[in-house]
Short mmCIF file of C-alpha atoms in Angstrom, two decimals:
data_model
loop_
_atom_site.label_atom_id
_atom_site.label_comp_id
_atom_site.label_asym_id
_atom_site.label_seq_id
_atom_site.Cartn_x
_atom_site.Cartn_y
_atom_site.Cartn_z
CA MET A 1 84.62 125.77 87.37
CA LYS A 2 85.90 128.63 89.48
CA LYS A 3 84.42 131.52 88.61
CA THR A 4 86.73 134.32 88.54
CA PHE A 5 84.56 137.41 86.61
CA LEU A 6 85.50 140.98 89.26
CA ALA A 7 81.50 142.01 90.53
CA GLY A 8 82.34 144.91 88.82
CA ALA A 9 83.04 144.41 85.44
CA LEU A 10 79.78 143.08 85.73
CA SER A 11 77.35 144.79 87.17
CA ILE A 12 76.77 147.56 85.07
CA ALA A 13 74.59 150.72 86.18
CA CYS A 14 73.89 153.72 85.33
CA PHE A 15 71.93 156.17 87.67
CA THR A 16 71.20 153.56 89.74
CA GLY A 17 70.67 156.01 92.09
CA GLY A 18 69.02 158.60 90.13
CA PHE A 19 67.98 162.26 89.83
CA GLY A 20 66.08 165.43 92.52
CA LEU A 21 65.27 168.81 90.87
CA GLN A 22 65.81 172.09 91.76
CA ALA A 23 62.51 173.51 93.92
CA ASN A 24 62.82 175.80 90.54
CA ALA A 25 63.94 176.39 87.26
CA GLN A 26 67.53 177.55 87.63
CA GLU A 27 69.68 180.66 84.62
CA THR A 28 72.40 178.92 84.39
CA VAL A 29 71.46 175.23 83.92
CA ASP A 30 73.17 172.89 87.15
CA VAL A 31 73.70 169.33 86.03
CA SER A 32 75.29 168.98 89.70
CA SER A 33 71.86 169.55 91.14
CA ILE A 34 70.40 167.00 89.18
CA ILE A 35 72.37 164.55 90.58
CA HIS A 36 71.57 162.19 93.29
CA PRO A 37 73.93 163.54 95.73
CA LYS A 38 75.03 159.26 96.21
CA HIS A 39 76.22 159.47 93.47
CA ALA A 40 77.98 162.96 92.89
CA VAL A 41 82.17 163.19 93.15
CA ALA A 42 84.64 165.21 94.80
CA ALA A 43 85.57 168.18 91.86
CA THR A 44 88.85 166.16 90.59
CA LYS A 45 90.39 166.57 87.85
CA GLN A 46 88.96 163.54 86.25
CA ALA A 47 86.92 164.33 83.38
CA GLN A 48 90.33 166.39 82.28
CA SER A 49 92.03 163.52 82.60
CA MET A 50 89.65 161.30 80.89
CA THR A 51 90.44 160.43 77.84
CA TYR A 52 87.85 160.82 75.28
CA GLN A 53 88.14 157.13 73.68
CA ASP A 54 88.28 156.39 77.57
CA LEU A 55 84.60 158.34 77.55
CA TYR A 56 83.38 155.99 74.27
CA LYS A 57 84.38 153.24 76.05
CA THR A 58 82.84 153.65 79.18
CA LEU A 59 79.94 154.71 77.38
CA VAL A 60 78.72 152.69 74.97
CA ILE A 61 79.70 149.82 78.24
CA SER A 62 77.14 151.44 80.80
CA LYS A 63 73.99 151.34 77.71
CA LEU A 64 74.02 147.64 78.21
CA ALA A 65 72.45 148.79 81.40
CA TYR A 66 69.70 150.21 79.87
CA GLU A 67 66.56 149.75 77.11
CA ASP A 68 66.86 151.15 74.06
CA LYS A 69 63.67 153.47 74.90
CA GLU A 70 65.25 154.51 78.09
CA MET A 71 68.90 155.60 76.93
CA THR A 72 70.37 156.12 73.22
CA LEU A 73 73.90 156.46 72.38
CA VAL A 74 75.15 157.29 68.59
CA THR A 75 78.48 157.74 67.97
CA THR A 76 80.96 159.17 65.15
CA LYS A 77 83.61 158.88 64.03
CA ASN A 78 82.85 162.74 64.97
CA ASN A 79 81.64 162.72 68.48
CA MET A 80 79.29 161.24 70.23
CA THR A 81 75.42 161.76 72.11
CA LEU A 82 73.77 160.54 74.82
CA LYS A 83 70.48 160.70 75.24
CA ILE A 84 67.96 159.50 78.72
CA SER A 85 64.51 159.35 79.18
CA LEU A 86 62.24 160.98 81.54
CA GLN A 87 61.31 157.10 82.05
CA GLY A 88 64.69 155.98 81.42
CA LEU A 89 64.83 158.15 85.12
CA LEU A 90 62.36 157.45 86.71
CA LYS A 91 62.19 153.81 86.31
CA THR A 92 65.61 154.51 88.86
CA THR A 93 64.11 157.57 90.98
CA GLU A 94 61.27 158.56 92.30
CA MET A 95 60.10 161.81 91.44
CA SER A 96 56.51 164.08 91.58
CA ALA A 97 54.50 165.60 88.81
CA GLN A 98 55.54 168.60 89.95
CA GLU A 99 59.43 167.90 89.84
CA GLN A 100 58.95 165.71 86.61
CA LYS A 101 57.24 169.24 84.96
CA GLU A 102 60.68 170.84 85.83
CA PHE A 103 62.88 168.55 84.24
CA LYS A 104 60.50 169.03 81.05
CA GLU A 105 60.61 173.18 81.37
CA VAL A 106 64.60 172.75 81.63
CA PHE A 107 65.54 169.50 79.62
CA GLY A 108 62.56 168.26 78.17
CA ASP A 109 61.71 164.60 77.60
CA SER A 110 65.25 163.36 77.87
CA ILE A 111 68.98 164.03 79.02
CA GLN A 112 70.76 165.54 75.52
CA MET A 113 74.35 165.60 76.12
CA ARG A 114 77.25 166.10 72.87
CA PHE A 115 81.24 164.53 73.84
CA THR A 116 83.15 166.10 70.54
CA PRO A 117 87.22 165.11 70.68
CA SER A 118 89.25 167.16 70.60
CA GLY A 119 92.89 166.40 70.66
CA ASN A 120 92.84 163.63 73.39
CA ALA A 121 90.76 165.34 75.26
CA PHE A 122 87.01 166.57 74.77
CA LYS A 123 84.42 168.63 74.49
CA ALA A 124 81.42 168.46 76.45
CA GLU A 125 78.01 169.90 76.19
CA VAL A 126 74.19 169.83 78.01
CA TYR A 127 70.50 170.35 76.16
CA ALA A 128 68.71 172.91 78.00
CA GLU A 129 66.55 175.41 77.71
CA GLY A 130 66.65 175.13 74.09
CA LYS A 131 70.31 175.27 73.66
CA TRP A 132 73.25 173.32 73.46
CA GLN A 133 75.73 174.36 76.23
CA ALA A 134 78.67 173.94 78.13
CA LEU A 135 78.64 171.02 80.83
CA ALA A 136 81.46 171.91 83.73
CA ASP A 137 84.11 170.31 84.76
CA GLU A 138 82.29 169.98 88.59
CA ASP A 139 79.40 168.76 86.52
CA LEU A 140 81.31 166.51 84.10
CA ASN A 141 83.07 164.84 87.37
CA ASP A 142 79.56 164.01 89.20
CA PHE A 143 78.30 162.42 84.88
CA ILE A 144 81.12 159.97 85.45
CA GLY A 145 81.07 159.22 88.77
CA SER A 146 77.36 158.41 88.50
CA ILE A 147 78.03 156.14 85.70
CA GLN A 148 82.01 154.65 86.67
CA GLU A 149 82.19 151.53 88.96
CA GLU A 150 84.63 152.58 91.52
CA ASP A 151 87.37 149.44 90.86
CA PHE A 152 86.82 148.88 87.48
CA ASP A 153 89.77 150.08 85.58
CA LEU A 154 89.24 151.00 82.21
CA LYS A 155 92.14 149.34 79.87
CA PRO A 156 94.20 151.07 77.63
CA GLY A 157 93.36 150.18 74.03
CA GLY A 158 90.16 149.01 72.70
CA TYR A 159 88.86 151.98 70.98
CA PHE A 160 88.45 149.88 67.71
CA THR A 161 87.11 151.90 64.41
CA ASP A 162 85.53 149.76 62.77
CA THR A 163 83.34 149.24 65.46
CA ILE A 164 82.53 152.77 66.49
CA GLY A 165 78.49 152.96 65.62
CA HIS A 166 78.24 149.30 65.37
CA TRP A 167 75.33 147.97 67.03
CA ALA A 168 77.26 145.89 69.01
CA GLU A 169 80.26 148.11 70.03
CA GLY A 170 79.31 147.82 73.67
CA HIS A 171 79.23 144.36 73.81
CA ILE A 172 82.60 143.59 72.13
CA GLN A 173 83.76 146.35 74.09
CA LEU A 174 82.54 144.86 77.75
CA LEU A 175 84.71 141.31 76.70
CA PHE A 176 87.34 143.14 75.75
CA GLN A 177 87.23 145.32 79.43
CA LEU A 178 87.14 141.63 81.24
CA ASP A 179 90.12 140.12 78.86
CA ILE A 180 87.66 137.88 76.73
CA ILE A 181 87.74 138.96 73.25
CA ASN A 182 91.06 140.83 71.34
CA GLY A 183 90.61 142.98 68.19
CA THR A 184 92.75 142.14 65.14
CA SER A 185 94.96 145.20 65.26
CA ALA A 186 95.34 147.68 67.85
CA THR A 187 92.57 149.61 66.48
CA THR A 188 90.29 147.47 64.43
CA PHE A 189 88.26 143.93 65.27
CA ASN A 190 86.62 143.06 62.03
CA PRO A 191 82.80 141.74 63.49
CA ASN A 192 81.88 140.40 60.84
CA GLY A 193 84.75 137.84 60.81
CA GLN A 194 83.80 134.51 61.39
CA VAL A 195 84.21 132.94 64.77
CA THR A 196 86.36 129.52 64.15
CA ARG A 197 86.22 126.39 67.09
CA GLY A 198 89.74 128.11 68.60
CA GLN A 199 88.02 131.50 68.86
CA LEU A 200 85.30 130.05 70.01
CA ALA A 201 87.43 127.48 72.72
CA THR A 202 89.97 130.15 74.08
CA MET A 203 86.57 132.89 74.94
CA ILE A 204 84.83 130.45 76.34
CA PHE A 205 88.09 129.59 78.36
CA ARG A 206 88.56 132.92 79.48
CA ALA A 207 85.46 134.06 79.77
CA SER A 208 85.05 130.84 82.36
CA GLY A 209 88.28 132.23 84.87
CA LEU A 210 90.01 128.78 83.50
CA ASP A 211 93.81 129.22 84.34
CA VAL A 212 96.37 126.69 82.11
CA LYS A 213 98.64 126.03 84.65
CA GLU A 214 96.18 124.66 87.27
CA ASP A 215 93.92 123.31 85.20
CA TYR A 216 96.15 121.43 82.13
CA GLU A 217 96.23 118.02 83.54
CA GLY A 218 97.41 115.85 79.39
CA PRO A 219 96.43 116.19 75.88
CA ALA A 220 93.64 116.24 74.48
CA THR A 221 91.73 113.24 72.44
CA TYR A 222 91.66 114.98 68.97
CA LYS A 223 94.30 114.73 66.49
CA ASP A 224 95.11 117.46 64.77
CA LEU A 225 96.38 119.95 67.58
CA ALA A 226 99.76 119.23 68.27
CA LYS A 227 101.15 122.37 67.13
CA TYR A 228 97.70 124.73 67.90
CA PRO A 229 98.89 127.87 70.22
CA GLY A 230 95.43 126.77 72.22
CA ALA A 231 95.69 123.39 72.61
CA LYS A 232 95.96 123.52 75.90
CA GLU A 233 92.59 125.13 76.72
CA VAL A 234 90.75 123.33 74.59
CA ALA A 235 91.60 119.61 76.26
CA ILE A 236 90.85 121.63 80.04
CA LEU A 237 87.60 122.06 78.28
CA GLU A 238 86.73 118.81 76.98
CA GLU A 239 88.48 117.61 80.67
CA TYR A 240 85.00 119.91 81.59
CA GLY A 241 82.42 118.73 78.79
CA LEU A 242 81.89 121.98 77.25
CA ILE A 243 83.18 121.20 73.79
CA ASP A 244 81.47 117.23 73.29
CA ILE A 245 79.90 118.54 70.37
CA PHE A 246 82.67 118.96 68.40
CA ASP A 247 82.76 114.75 68.68
CA GLY A 248 85.42 114.15 65.80
CA ALA A 249 88.91 112.57 65.70
CA ASN A 250 89.92 116.11 64.94
CA PHE A 251 89.13 119.22 66.50
CA GLU A 252 89.20 122.10 63.43
CA PRO A 253 90.60 125.03 65.53
CA TYR A 254 90.50 126.96 62.34
CA LYS A 255 87.27 126.29 60.59
CA PRO A 256 84.54 128.91 61.34
CA VAL A 257 81.69 127.03 64.35
CA THR A 258 78.41 126.27 62.93
CA ARG A 259 75.62 128.51 64.76
CA GLU A 260 74.50 125.16 66.56
CA GLU A 261 77.74 124.44 67.94
CA MET A 262 77.78 127.78 69.59
CA ALA A 263 74.78 127.07 71.12
CA PHE A 264 75.99 123.70 73.08
CA VAL A 265 78.73 125.26 73.38
CA THR A 266 77.87 128.32 75.31
CA ALA A 267 74.85 126.62 77.11
CA SER A 268 76.65 123.96 78.43
CA TYR A 269 79.60 126.97 79.81
CA LEU A 270 76.44 128.63 81.44
CA GLU A 271 75.43 125.42 83.19
CA ALA A 272 78.91 124.72 83.92
CA MET A 273 78.83 128.20 85.35
CA GLU A 274 76.78 127.48 88.63
CA PHE A 275 73.97 128.98 86.88
CA ASP A 276 70.33 127.66 87.24
CA VAL A 277 68.43 126.11 84.86
CA SER A 278 66.38 124.11 86.13
CA LYS A 279 62.85 126.84 86.61
CA VAL A 280 64.12 127.16 82.78
CA SER A 281 62.25 126.29 79.43
CA LYS A 282 63.88 124.03 77.18
CA ASN A 283 61.88 125.11 74.43
CA ASN A 284 62.63 124.98 70.99
CA PRO A 285 60.38 127.63 68.70
CA PHE A 286 61.96 127.55 65.68
CA ALA A 287 60.43 126.09 62.98
CA ASP A 288 63.91 124.08 61.09
CA LYS A 289 64.88 122.10 64.59
CA ASN A 290 64.68 119.21 62.35
CA GLN A 291 68.35 120.51 60.92
CA MET A 292 69.51 120.89 64.24
CA ARG A 293 71.34 117.83 65.13
CA LYS A 294 69.99 116.29 68.26
CA GLU A 295 72.61 116.90 71.03
CA THR A 296 71.72 121.21 70.28
CA VAL A 297 68.09 121.21 69.97
CA GLU A 298 67.79 122.01 74.09
CA SER A 299 70.77 124.19 74.40
CA ILE A 300 69.22 126.36 71.43
CA GLY A 301 65.53 126.50 73.19
CA LEU A 302 67.43 126.84 76.50
CA LEU A 303 68.96 130.44 75.05
CA LYS A 304 66.23 130.32 73.06
CA GLN A 305 64.27 130.98 75.88
CA LEU A 306 67.52 133.31 77.85
CA GLY A 307 67.02 135.98 75.30
CA VAL A 308 70.06 135.40 74.67
CA ILE A 309 69.48 133.67 70.73
CA ASP A 310 67.47 135.21 68.46
CA GLY A 311 66.36 134.29 65.14
CA ALA A 312 64.80 135.33 61.68
CA ASN A 313 62.26 134.78 60.67
CA GLY A 314 61.00 132.23 62.93
CA GLN A 315 64.26 130.34 61.50
CA PHE A 316 67.49 129.36 63.61
CA ASN A 317 69.74 128.99 60.89
CA PRO A 318 72.03 126.02 63.10
CA LYS A 319 74.51 124.64 59.86
CA GLY A 320 74.95 128.66 59.42
CA ASN A 321 78.06 130.43 60.78
CA LEU A 322 78.17 133.76 63.21
CA SER A 323 80.38 137.03 62.85
CA ARG A 324 82.40 137.94 65.70
CA ALA A 325 80.29 140.59 66.74
CA GLN A 326 77.16 138.40 66.91
CA PHE A 327 78.99 136.20 69.41
CA ALA A 328 80.49 138.74 71.70
CA LYS A 329 76.62 140.05 71.79
CA ILE A 330 75.71 136.21 72.54
CA LEU A 331 78.79 135.68 75.10
CA SER A 332 78.05 138.93 76.53
CA LEU A 333 74.02 138.57 77.21
CA THR A 334 75.34 135.43 78.65
CA ILE A 335 77.76 136.57 81.89
CA MET A 336 75.25 139.24 82.51
CA LEU A 337 72.85 136.96 83.49
CA ILE A 338 75.60 133.99 85.48
CA SER A 339 76.66 137.92 87.20
CA ASP A 340 73.05 138.46 87.94
CA ASP A 341 72.18 134.78 88.93
CA GLU A 342 74.99 135.68 91.44
#
């Protein structure tokens, strides 16, 4: 199976060069002085030309590179507040005890930035020396340059008003930027809507880098796809063995997919993308394992051991359905595993 993911789109990393502090705290806070020169960008109109919506997309995707205790991002329709802990910074840079002391004198235990929409643009502030202060354009350029991949241009659209502040907003935005998912309209995503079999097939197909013109060799064996728009995509996935769990005479593309069906297809996709699963346990720890189809037990175990899926109270609920937001997170984590394995 072909791999067509852009390395830049998947190597999401914020502040990987770390921070270096000036020798002495300054009366006027110069944020550019704490950003490692390796990541500083030339003073351009980058900050001035970036829209609030594009900044939102950049921040929620960048958040995926951090653990929750290292970086928090609170997004609302009125503003965004970003907090990067000293602990998070220490993971990416060497900072002496004296530098840590100076850091705390200026910023406290974390760097906090606040972004407020102003028309189509935004106002940027940093919390330093006990108060919110305006962030200069040059400093904002440096900050944006440090978290934004040079070869990853944001797509227009994708500012979904019903996912702002949602726990899966970063995963949803990543898949939108990778052309794997779409919204239900220009401004909505419907994160709580159920995933159908057809939608699952479409997203897996797009994530796989397959091409209808190049890979289609004939219709699927399913009898109900004559008028289905994604019939060729389903046929190709069937040819690759990715959807063998749907073993009836009909594919039923508009039927909600079950959690165990999703797990089987996702695990099949992971292996088809040449991810090495030989060293990963397929032990299935869920208490409701006896309710799973035998073909899905190891797939569910594999994804659980990889940290891609989870259950509730020791149960996986294999016959239950899953939301668009839930699958966005599962597929996003799976893609990042593949990227890290390359």
